[in-house]
Coordinates of C-alpha atoms in Angstrom, one line a residue:
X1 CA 149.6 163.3 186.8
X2 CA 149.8 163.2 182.8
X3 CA 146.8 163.3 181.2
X4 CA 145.8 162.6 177.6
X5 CA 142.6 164.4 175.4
X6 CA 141.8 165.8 172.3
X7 CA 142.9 169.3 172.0
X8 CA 140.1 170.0 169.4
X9 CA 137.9 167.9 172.3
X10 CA 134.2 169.1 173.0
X11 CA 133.6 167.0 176.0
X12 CA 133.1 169.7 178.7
X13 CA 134.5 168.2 181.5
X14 CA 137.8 168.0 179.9
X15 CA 140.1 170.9 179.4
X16 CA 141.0 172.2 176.1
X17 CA 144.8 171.8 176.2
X18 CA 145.8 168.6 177.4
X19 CA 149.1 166.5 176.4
X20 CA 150.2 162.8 176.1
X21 CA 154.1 162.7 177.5
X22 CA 156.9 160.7 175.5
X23 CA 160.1 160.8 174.8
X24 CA 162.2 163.2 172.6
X25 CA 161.5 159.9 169.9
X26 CA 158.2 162.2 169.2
X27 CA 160.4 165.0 167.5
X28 CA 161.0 162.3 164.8
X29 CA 157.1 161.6 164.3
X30 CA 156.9 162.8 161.1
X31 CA 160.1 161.4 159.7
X32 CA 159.2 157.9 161.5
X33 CA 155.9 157.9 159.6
X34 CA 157.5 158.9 155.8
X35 CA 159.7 156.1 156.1
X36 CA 157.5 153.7 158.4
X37 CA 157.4 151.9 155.1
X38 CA 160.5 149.9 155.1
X39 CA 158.9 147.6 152.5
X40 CA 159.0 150.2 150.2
X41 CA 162.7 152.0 149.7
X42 CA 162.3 155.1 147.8
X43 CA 158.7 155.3 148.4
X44 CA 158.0 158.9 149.7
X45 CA 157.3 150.4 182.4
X46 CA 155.7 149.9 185.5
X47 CA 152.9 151.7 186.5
X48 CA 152.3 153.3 190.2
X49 CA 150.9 150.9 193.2
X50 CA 147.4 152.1 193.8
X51 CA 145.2 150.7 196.8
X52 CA 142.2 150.7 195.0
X53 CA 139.3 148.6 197.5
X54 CA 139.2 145.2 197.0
X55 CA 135.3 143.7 196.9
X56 CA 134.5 142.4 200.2
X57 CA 133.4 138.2 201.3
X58 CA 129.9 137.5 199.2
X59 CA 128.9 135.1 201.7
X60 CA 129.5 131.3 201.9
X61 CA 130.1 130.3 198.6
X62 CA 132.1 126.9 197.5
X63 CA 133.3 126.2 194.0
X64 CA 134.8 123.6 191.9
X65 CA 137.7 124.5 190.1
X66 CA 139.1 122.0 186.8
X67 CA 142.6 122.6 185.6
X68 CA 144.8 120.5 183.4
X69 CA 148.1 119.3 184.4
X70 CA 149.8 122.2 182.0
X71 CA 152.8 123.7 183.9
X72 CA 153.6 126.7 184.5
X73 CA 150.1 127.3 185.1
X74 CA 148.8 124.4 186.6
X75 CA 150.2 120.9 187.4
X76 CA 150.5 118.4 190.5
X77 CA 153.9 118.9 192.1
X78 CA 156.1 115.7 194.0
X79 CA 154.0 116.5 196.9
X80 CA 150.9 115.7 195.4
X81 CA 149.7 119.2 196.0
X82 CA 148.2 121.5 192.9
X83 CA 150.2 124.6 192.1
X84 CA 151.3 126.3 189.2
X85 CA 151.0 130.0 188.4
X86 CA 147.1 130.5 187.4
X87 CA 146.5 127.9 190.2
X88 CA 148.3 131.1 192.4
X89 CA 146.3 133.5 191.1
X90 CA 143.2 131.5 191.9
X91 CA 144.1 130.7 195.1
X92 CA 144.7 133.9 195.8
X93 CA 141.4 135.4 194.5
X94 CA 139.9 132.9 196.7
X95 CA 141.9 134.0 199.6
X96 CA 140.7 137.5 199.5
X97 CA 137.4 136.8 199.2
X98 CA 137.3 134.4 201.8
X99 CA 135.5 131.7 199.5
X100 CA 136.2 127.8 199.7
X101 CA 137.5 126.5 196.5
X102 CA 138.4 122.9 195.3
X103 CA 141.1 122.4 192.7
X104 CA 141.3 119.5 190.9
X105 CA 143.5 118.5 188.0
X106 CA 141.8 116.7 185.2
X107 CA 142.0 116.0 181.6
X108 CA 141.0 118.8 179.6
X109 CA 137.9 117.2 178.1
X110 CA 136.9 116.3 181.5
X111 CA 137.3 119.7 183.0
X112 CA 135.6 121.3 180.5
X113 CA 132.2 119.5 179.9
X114 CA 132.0 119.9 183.9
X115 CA 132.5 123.8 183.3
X116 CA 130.2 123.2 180.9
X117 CA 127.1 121.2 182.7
X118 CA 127.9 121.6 186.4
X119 CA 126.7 124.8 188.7
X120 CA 129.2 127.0 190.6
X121 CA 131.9 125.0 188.2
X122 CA 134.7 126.4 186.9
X123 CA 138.2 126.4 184.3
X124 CA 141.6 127.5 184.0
X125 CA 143.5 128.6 182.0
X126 CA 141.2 128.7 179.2
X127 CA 141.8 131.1 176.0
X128 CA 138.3 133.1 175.8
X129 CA 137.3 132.6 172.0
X130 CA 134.0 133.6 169.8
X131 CA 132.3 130.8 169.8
X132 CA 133.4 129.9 174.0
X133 CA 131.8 133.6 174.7
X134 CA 128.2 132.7 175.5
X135 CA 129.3 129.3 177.2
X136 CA 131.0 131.1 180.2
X137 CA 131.2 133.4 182.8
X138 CA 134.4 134.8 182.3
X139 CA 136.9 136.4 184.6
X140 CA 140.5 137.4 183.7
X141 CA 143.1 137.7 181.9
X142 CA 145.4 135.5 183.9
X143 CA 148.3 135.0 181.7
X144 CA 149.1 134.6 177.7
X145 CA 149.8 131.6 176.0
X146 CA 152.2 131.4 172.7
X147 CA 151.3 128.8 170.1
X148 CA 154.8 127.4 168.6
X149 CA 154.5 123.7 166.8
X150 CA 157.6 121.7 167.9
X151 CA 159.6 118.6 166.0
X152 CA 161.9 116.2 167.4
X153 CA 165.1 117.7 167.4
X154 CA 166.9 116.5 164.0
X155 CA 164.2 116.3 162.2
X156 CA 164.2 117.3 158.6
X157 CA 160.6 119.0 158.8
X158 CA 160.3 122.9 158.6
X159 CA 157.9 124.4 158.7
X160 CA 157.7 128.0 158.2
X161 CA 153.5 128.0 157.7
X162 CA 150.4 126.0 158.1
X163 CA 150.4 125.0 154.4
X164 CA 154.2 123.4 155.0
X165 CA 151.6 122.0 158.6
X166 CA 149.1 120.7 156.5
X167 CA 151.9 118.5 154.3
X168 CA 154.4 117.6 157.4
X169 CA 152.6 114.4 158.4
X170 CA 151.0 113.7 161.5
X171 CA 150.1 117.0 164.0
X172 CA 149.2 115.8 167.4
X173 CA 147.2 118.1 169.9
X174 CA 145.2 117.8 172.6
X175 CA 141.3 117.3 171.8
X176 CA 139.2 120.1 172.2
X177 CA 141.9 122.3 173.6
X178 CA 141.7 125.7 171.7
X179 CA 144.8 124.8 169.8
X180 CA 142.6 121.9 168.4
X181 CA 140.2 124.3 167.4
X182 CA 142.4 126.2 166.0
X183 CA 143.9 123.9 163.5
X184 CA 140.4 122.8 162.9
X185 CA 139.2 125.9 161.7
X186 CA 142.2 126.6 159.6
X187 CA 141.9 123.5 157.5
X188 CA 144.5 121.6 159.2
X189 CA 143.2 118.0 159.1
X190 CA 146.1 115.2 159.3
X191 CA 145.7 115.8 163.5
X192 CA 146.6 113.0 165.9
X193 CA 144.4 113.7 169.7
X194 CA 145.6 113.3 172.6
X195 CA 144.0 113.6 176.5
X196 CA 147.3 115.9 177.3
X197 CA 150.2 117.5 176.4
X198 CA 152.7 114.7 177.9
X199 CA 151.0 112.2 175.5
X200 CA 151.2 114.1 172.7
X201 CA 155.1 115.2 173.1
X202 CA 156.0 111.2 173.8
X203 CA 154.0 110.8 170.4
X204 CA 156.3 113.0 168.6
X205 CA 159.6 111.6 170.6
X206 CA 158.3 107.8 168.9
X207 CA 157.5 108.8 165.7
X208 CA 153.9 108.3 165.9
X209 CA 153.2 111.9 164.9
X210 CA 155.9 114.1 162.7
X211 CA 154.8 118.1 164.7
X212 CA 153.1 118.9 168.2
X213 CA 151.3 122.6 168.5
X214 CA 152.4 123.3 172.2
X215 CA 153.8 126.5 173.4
X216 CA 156.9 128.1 173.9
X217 CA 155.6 128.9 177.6
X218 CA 154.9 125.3 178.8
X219 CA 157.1 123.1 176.4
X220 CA 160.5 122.6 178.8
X221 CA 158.0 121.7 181.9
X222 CA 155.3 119.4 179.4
X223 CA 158.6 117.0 178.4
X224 CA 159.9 117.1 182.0
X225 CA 156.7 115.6 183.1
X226 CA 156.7 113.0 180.0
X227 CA 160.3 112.2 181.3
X228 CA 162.0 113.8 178.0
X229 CA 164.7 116.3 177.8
X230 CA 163.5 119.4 177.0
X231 CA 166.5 119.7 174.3
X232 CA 165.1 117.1 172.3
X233 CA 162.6 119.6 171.0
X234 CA 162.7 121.9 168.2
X235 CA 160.7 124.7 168.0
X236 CA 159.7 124.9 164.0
X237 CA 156.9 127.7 163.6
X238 CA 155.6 129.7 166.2
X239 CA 151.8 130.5 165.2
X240 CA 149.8 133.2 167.5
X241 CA 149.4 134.7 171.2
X242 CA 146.2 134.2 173.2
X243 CA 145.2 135.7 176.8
X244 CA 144.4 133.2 179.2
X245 CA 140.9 133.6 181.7
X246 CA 139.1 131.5 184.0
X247 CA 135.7 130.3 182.5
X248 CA 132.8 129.9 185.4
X249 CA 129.6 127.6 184.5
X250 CA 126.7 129.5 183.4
X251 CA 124.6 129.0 186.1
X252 CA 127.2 130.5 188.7
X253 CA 125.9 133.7 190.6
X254 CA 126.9 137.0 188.4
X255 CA 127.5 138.1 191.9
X256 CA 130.2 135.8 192.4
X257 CA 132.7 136.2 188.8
X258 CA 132.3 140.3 189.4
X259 CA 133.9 139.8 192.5
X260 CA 136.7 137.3 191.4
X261 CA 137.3 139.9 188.0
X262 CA 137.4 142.8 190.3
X263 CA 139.5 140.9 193.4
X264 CA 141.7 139.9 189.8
X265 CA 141.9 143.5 188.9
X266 CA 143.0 144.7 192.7
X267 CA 145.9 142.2 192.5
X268 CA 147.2 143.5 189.7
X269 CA 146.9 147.2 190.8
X270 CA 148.7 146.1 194.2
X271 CA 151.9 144.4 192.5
X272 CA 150.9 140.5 194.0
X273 CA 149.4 139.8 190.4
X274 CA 153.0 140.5 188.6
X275 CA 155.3 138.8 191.7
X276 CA 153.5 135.6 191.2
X277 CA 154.0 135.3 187.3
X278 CA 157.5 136.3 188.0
X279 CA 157.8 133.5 190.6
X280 CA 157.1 131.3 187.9
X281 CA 158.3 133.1 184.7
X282 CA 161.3 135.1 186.1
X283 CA 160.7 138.5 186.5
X284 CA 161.0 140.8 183.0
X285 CA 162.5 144.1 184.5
X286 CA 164.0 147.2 182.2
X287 CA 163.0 147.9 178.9
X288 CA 166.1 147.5 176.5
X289 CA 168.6 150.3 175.4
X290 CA 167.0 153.2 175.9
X291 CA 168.1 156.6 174.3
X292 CA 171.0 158.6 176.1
X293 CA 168.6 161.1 176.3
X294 CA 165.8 160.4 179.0
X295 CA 163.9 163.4 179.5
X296 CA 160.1 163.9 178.2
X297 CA 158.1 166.0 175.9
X298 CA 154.7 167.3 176.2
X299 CA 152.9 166.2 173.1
X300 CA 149.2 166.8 172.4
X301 CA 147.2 163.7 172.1
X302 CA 145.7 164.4 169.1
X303 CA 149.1 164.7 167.7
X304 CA 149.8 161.3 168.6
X305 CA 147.0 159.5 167.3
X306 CA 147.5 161.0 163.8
X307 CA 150.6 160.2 163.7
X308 CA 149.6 156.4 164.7
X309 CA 147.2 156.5 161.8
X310 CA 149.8 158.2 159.3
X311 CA 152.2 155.5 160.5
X312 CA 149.3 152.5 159.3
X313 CA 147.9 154.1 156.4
X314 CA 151.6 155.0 155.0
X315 CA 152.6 151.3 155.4
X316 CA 149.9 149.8 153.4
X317 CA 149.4 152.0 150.7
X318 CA 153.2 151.9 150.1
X319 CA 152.8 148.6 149.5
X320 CA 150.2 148.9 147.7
X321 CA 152.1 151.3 145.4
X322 CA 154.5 149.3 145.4
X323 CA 152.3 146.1 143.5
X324 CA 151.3 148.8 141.4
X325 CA 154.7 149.1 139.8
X326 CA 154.8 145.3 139.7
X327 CA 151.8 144.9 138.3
X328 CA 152.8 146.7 135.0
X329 CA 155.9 144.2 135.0
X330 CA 156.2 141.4 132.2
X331 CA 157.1 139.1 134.8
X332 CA 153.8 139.7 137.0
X333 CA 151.8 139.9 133.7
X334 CA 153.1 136.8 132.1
X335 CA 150.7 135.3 135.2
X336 CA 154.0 132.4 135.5
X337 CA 154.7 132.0 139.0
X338 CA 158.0 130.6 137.9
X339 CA 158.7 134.0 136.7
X340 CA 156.7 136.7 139.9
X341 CA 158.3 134.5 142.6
X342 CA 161.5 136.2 142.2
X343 CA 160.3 139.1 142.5
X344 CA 158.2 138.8 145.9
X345 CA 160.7 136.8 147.5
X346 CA 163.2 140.0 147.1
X347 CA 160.4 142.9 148.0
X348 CA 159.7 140.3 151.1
X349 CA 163.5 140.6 151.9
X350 CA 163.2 144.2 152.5
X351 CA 160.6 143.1 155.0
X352 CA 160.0 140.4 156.4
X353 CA 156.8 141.3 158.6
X354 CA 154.1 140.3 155.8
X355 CA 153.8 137.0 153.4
X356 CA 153.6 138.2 149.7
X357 CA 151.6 136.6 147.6
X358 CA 150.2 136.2 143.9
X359 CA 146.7 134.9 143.1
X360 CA 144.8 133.7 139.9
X361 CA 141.7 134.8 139.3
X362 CA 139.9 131.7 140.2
X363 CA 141.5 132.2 143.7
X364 CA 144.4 129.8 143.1
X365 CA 147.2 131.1 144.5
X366 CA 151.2 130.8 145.6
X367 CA 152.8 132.4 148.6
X368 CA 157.1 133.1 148.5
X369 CA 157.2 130.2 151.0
X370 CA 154.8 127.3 150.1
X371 CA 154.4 128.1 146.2
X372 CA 151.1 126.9 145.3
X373 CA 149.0 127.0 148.5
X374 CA 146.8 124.2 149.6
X375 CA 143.7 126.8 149.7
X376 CA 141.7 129.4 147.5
X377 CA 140.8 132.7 147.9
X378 CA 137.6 133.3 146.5
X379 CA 135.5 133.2 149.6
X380 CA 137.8 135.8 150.9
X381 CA 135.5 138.8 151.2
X382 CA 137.9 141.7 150.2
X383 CA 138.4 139.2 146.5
X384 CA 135.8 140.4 144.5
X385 CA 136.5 143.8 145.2
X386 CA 139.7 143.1 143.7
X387 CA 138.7 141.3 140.4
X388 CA 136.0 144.2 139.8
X389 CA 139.6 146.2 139.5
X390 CA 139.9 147.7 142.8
X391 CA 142.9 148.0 144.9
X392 CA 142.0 146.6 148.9
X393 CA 143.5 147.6 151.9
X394 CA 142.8 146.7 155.3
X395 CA 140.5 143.8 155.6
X396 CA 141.9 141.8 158.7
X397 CA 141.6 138.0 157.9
X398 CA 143.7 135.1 159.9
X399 CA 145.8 133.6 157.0
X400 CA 145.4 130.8 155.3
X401 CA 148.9 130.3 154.9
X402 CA 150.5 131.1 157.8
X403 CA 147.6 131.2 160.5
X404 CA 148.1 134.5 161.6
X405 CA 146.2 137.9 161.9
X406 CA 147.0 139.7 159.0
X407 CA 145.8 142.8 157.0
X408 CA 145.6 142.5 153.3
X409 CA 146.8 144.6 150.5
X410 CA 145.4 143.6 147.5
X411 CA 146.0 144.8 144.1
X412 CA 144.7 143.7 140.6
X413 CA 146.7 143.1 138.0
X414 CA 145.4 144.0 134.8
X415 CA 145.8 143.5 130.6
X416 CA 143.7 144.9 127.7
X417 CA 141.0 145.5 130.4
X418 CA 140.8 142.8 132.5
X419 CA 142.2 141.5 135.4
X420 CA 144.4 138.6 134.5
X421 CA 145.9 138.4 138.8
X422 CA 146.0 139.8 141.4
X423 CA 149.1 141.1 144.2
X424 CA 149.0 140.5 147.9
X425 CA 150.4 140.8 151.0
X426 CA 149.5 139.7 154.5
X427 CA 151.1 142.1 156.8
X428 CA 151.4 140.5 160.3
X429 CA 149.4 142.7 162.7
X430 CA 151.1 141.3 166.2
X431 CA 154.6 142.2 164.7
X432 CA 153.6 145.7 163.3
X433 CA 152.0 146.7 166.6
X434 CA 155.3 145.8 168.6
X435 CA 156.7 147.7 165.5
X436 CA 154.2 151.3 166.0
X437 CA 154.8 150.8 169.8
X438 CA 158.5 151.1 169.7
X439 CA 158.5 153.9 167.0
X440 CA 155.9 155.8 168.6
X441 CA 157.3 155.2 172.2
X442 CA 154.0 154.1 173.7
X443 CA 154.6 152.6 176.6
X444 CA 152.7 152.5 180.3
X445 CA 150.2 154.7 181.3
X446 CA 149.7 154.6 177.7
X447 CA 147.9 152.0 175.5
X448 CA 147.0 152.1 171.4
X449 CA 144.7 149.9 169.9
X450 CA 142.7 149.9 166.3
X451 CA 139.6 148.4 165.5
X452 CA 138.6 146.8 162.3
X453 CA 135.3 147.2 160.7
X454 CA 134.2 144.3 162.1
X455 CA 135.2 145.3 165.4
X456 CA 137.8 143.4 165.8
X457 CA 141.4 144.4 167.5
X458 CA 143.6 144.8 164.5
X459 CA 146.5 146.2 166.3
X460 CA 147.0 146.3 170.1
X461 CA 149.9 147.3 172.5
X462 CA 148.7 144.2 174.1
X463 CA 149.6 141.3 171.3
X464 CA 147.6 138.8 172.8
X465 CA 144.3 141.0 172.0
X466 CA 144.7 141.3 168.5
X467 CA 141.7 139.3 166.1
X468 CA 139.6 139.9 169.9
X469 CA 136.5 141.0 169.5
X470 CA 135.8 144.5 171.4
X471 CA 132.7 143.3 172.6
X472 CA 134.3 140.6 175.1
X473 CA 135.3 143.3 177.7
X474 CA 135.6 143.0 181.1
X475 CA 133.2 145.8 182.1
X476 CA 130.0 147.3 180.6
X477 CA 131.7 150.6 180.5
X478 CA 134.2 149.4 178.6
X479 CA 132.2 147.5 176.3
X480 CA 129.7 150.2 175.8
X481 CA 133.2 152.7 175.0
X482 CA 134.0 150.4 172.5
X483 CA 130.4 150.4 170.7
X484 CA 130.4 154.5 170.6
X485 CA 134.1 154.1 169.1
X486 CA 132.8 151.8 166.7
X487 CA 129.4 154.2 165.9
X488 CA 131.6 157.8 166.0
X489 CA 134.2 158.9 163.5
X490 CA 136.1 160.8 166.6
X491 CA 135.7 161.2 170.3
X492 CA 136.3 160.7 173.5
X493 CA 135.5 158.1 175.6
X494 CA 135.7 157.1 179.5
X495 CA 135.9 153.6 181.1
X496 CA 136.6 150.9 183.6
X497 CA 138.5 147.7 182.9
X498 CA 140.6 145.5 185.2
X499 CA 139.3 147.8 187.8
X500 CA 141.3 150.7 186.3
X501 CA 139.8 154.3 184.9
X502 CA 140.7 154.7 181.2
X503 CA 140.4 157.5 179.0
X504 CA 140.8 157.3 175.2
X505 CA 140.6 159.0 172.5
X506 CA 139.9 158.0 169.3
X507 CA 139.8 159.1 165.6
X508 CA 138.8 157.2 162.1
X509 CA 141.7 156.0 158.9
X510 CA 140.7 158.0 155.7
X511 CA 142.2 154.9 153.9
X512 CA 141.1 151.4 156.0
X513 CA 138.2 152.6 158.2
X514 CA 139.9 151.6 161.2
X515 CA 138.9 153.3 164.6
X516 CA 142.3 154.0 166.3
X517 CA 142.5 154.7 169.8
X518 CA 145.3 156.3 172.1
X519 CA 144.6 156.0 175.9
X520 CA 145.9 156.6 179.6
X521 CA 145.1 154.6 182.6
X522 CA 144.5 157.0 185.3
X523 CA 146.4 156.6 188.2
X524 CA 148.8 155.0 186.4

């Protein structure tokens, strides 16, 4: 068994010395975390089968399932017969509990207003958002879903972010999906809707719309079944992850959506969960090129987690030092874009994992891809921090340029007194938590996670999690963990999710305020 505490930790019941287990990477801890700032040069798997008890039959219970015809996770096959791989999962869920379900395949509009109105009702796969939280009973995650907008193959369009979106023409999507939603609340509004995805891809194959925001997971089997080569799509921008869930009606029994999350959480601990995405994904195995050397260390926990907060606080203030020095430049000071955009566009060379941008005071401001951006800043609320002269580091915001979770660094650029611009950069949070993952070797039983001060997941060793609140847990232990994280500067904590016991520790950034936790599933 490896275990994982504080070794400082007052909590009684756990022993004083206790280690977290990782590779011989951990010997280079500190060095990883000086030079975890690759922006700035010069600046100083598979977890164990366990057999936990599945929830046993609630009693005679019949439910009406909606899914969209959206392979690989649910369609109508030549047979006529519903399958796909949430379909599976569902199936499967219902098996086990021994519970009469209908599937039916439907438009999403259609499926979802009866999710919506209709008793003992329910959705898949649906991405659990904000505003969908109080509208469902949720159970899940049954998969995650990639947002990637495609053109037709030979077409001039590219584009790199959702201001280059916003001026490619004609964006179909399927109404009231999430990705509608999406490009709603990111200001996209030249949108063509469509009742599916099919629709929407053969309006991009005849012109009638220039871009379609699909996903890299369903796109080959969405033109199959609109009777288009899947080669005649061109993947142009690939946007965000999301998790997937199934959604019950409101008015279904509590009773009945503990037992289908905990019957979801026993497949996954019993291996039938993973063979059935890799029946329809193709199963991931190995985890790259690992080091020659593949024995372990013991490492304190503690140990760990500082170094996970060195490693975040390092990157972000180097680049804030870095706009610093730029700042005092004539080139950033002359407040000519003409003349900064050289200079961002070779600092975002070095790395490529954060948009730089420069804004004017009133909010107008220009990005190394787009030049002048399509929206203003000034209702962002880290900007007037920043004109007051104040350097800002960490708010989370998705970006208005590229649609993404991002953290800003923010510096003011100042003349005779007064703050004439101001320095930016949206650091991309999915691709600096893959980043601190590999660097730090976290991998299974292990997890890592940070929490803005809104309580938000700003990073995640799960991608898909990242801009979730912590609130929409799966248990209410593991809500309730995530509330004490959020009220404590440093702890542990103890709780249940996906069926699974998981201990965390947790401490507090001196520099963003972010709660950063390290945990182990037990049994693992």
């Amino acid at each position: 068994m490896v275990y994982l505490g504080r070794g400082i930790c007052r909590t009684a019941s756990l022993p004083r010395e206790v280690f977290f287990r990782m590779k011989h990477t951990l010997l280079l801890l500190v060095g990883l975390c000086i030079l975890g700032c690759l922006f700035c040069p010069g600046c100083t798997t598979s977890s164990s089968t366990s057999t936990g008890a599945e929830p046993e039959s609630i009693g005679d219970v019949s439910l009406n399932l909606y899914a969209q015809d959206f392979p690989p996770y649910s369609f109508v096959d030549e047979d006529g017969a519903v399958t796909g791989q949430s379909t599976e999962i569902a199936r499967e869920i219902a098996r086990r509990l021994n519970e009469n379900v209908t599937i039916e395949v439907a438009p999403w509009a259609e499926g979802y207003r009866a999710a919506l109105s209709e008793p003992d009702t329910g959705l898949y796969p649906i991405v659990r958002t904000a505003e969908r939280e109080p509208l469902f009973l949720w159970a899940g995650p049954i998969g995650t879903y990639e947002y990637v907008f495609y053109a037709k193959n030979g077409s001039a369009i590219s584009a790199v972010s959702l201001d280059a979106v916003r001026k490619a023409g004609a964006v179909g999507v399927v109404q009231d999906d999430v990705r509608h939603q999406y490009l709603v609340e990111n200001g996209v509004t030249n949108l063509a809707l469509y009742a599916d995805d099919t629709a929407a891809v053969r309006a991009l194959m005849n012109g009638t719309v220039d871009l379609w925001l699909g996903s890299s997971n369903t796109a080959s089997e969405t033109a199959l079944a609109a009777g288009i080569d899947p080669a005649s799509l061109m993947p142009v921008y690939p946007v965000k992850e999301d998790e997937l869930y199934i959604a019950f009606n409101n008015r279904t029994p509590a009773a009945v959506v503990e037992a289908w999350q905990a019957t979801l959480s026993a497949m996954k601990r019993d291996g039938s969960y993973d063979a059935i995405l890799a029946e329809y994904q193709g199963e991931k195995t190995g985890t790259g090129n690992l080091p020659a050397y593949s024995g372990t260390l013991e490492v304190p926990g503690e140990v760990v987690l500082a170094s996970m907060i060195a490693y975040t606080d390092q990157r972000l203030s180097c680049i804030a030092r870095v706009f610093e020095a730029l700042a005092t430049t004539d080139e950033v000071r002359s407040a000519d874009w003409e003349r900064i955009a050289p200079l961002l566009s070779e600092a975002e060379k070095v790395d490529s994992s954060a948009r730089l941008w420069y804004s004017l005071p009133n909010g107008t401001y220009y990005t190394t891809v787009d030049g002048l951006a399509a929206s203003n800043l000034m209702s962002r609320p880290y900007f007037p921090d920043v004109l007051a002269g104040n350097v800002s580091i960490g708010t989370v915001v998705v970006s208005h340029s590229t649609g993404r979770s991002t953290a800003i660094v923010a510096v003011p650029v100042v003349e005779e007194g007064a703050v004439t611009g101001v320095l930016g950069a949206s650091v991309y949070l999915d691709e600096f938590s893959v980043e601190m993952r590999e660097a730090l070797d976290i991998h299974e039983p292990f997890f890592f996670f940070a929490l803005d001060l809104q309580g938000a997941y700003a990073l995640h060793a799960e991608e898909a999690r990242i801009s979730q609140s912590s609130a929409q847990e799966d248990s209410a232990s593991a809500a309730e963990a995530m509330a004490t994280i959020r009220a404590e500067n440093e702890g542990t904590v103890t709780y249940t999710s996906e069926g699974e016991q998981r201990q965390v520790i947790f401490a507090t950034s001196p520099l963003t305020g972010w709660r950063f936790g390290l945990g182990e599933i037990a049994g693992a």
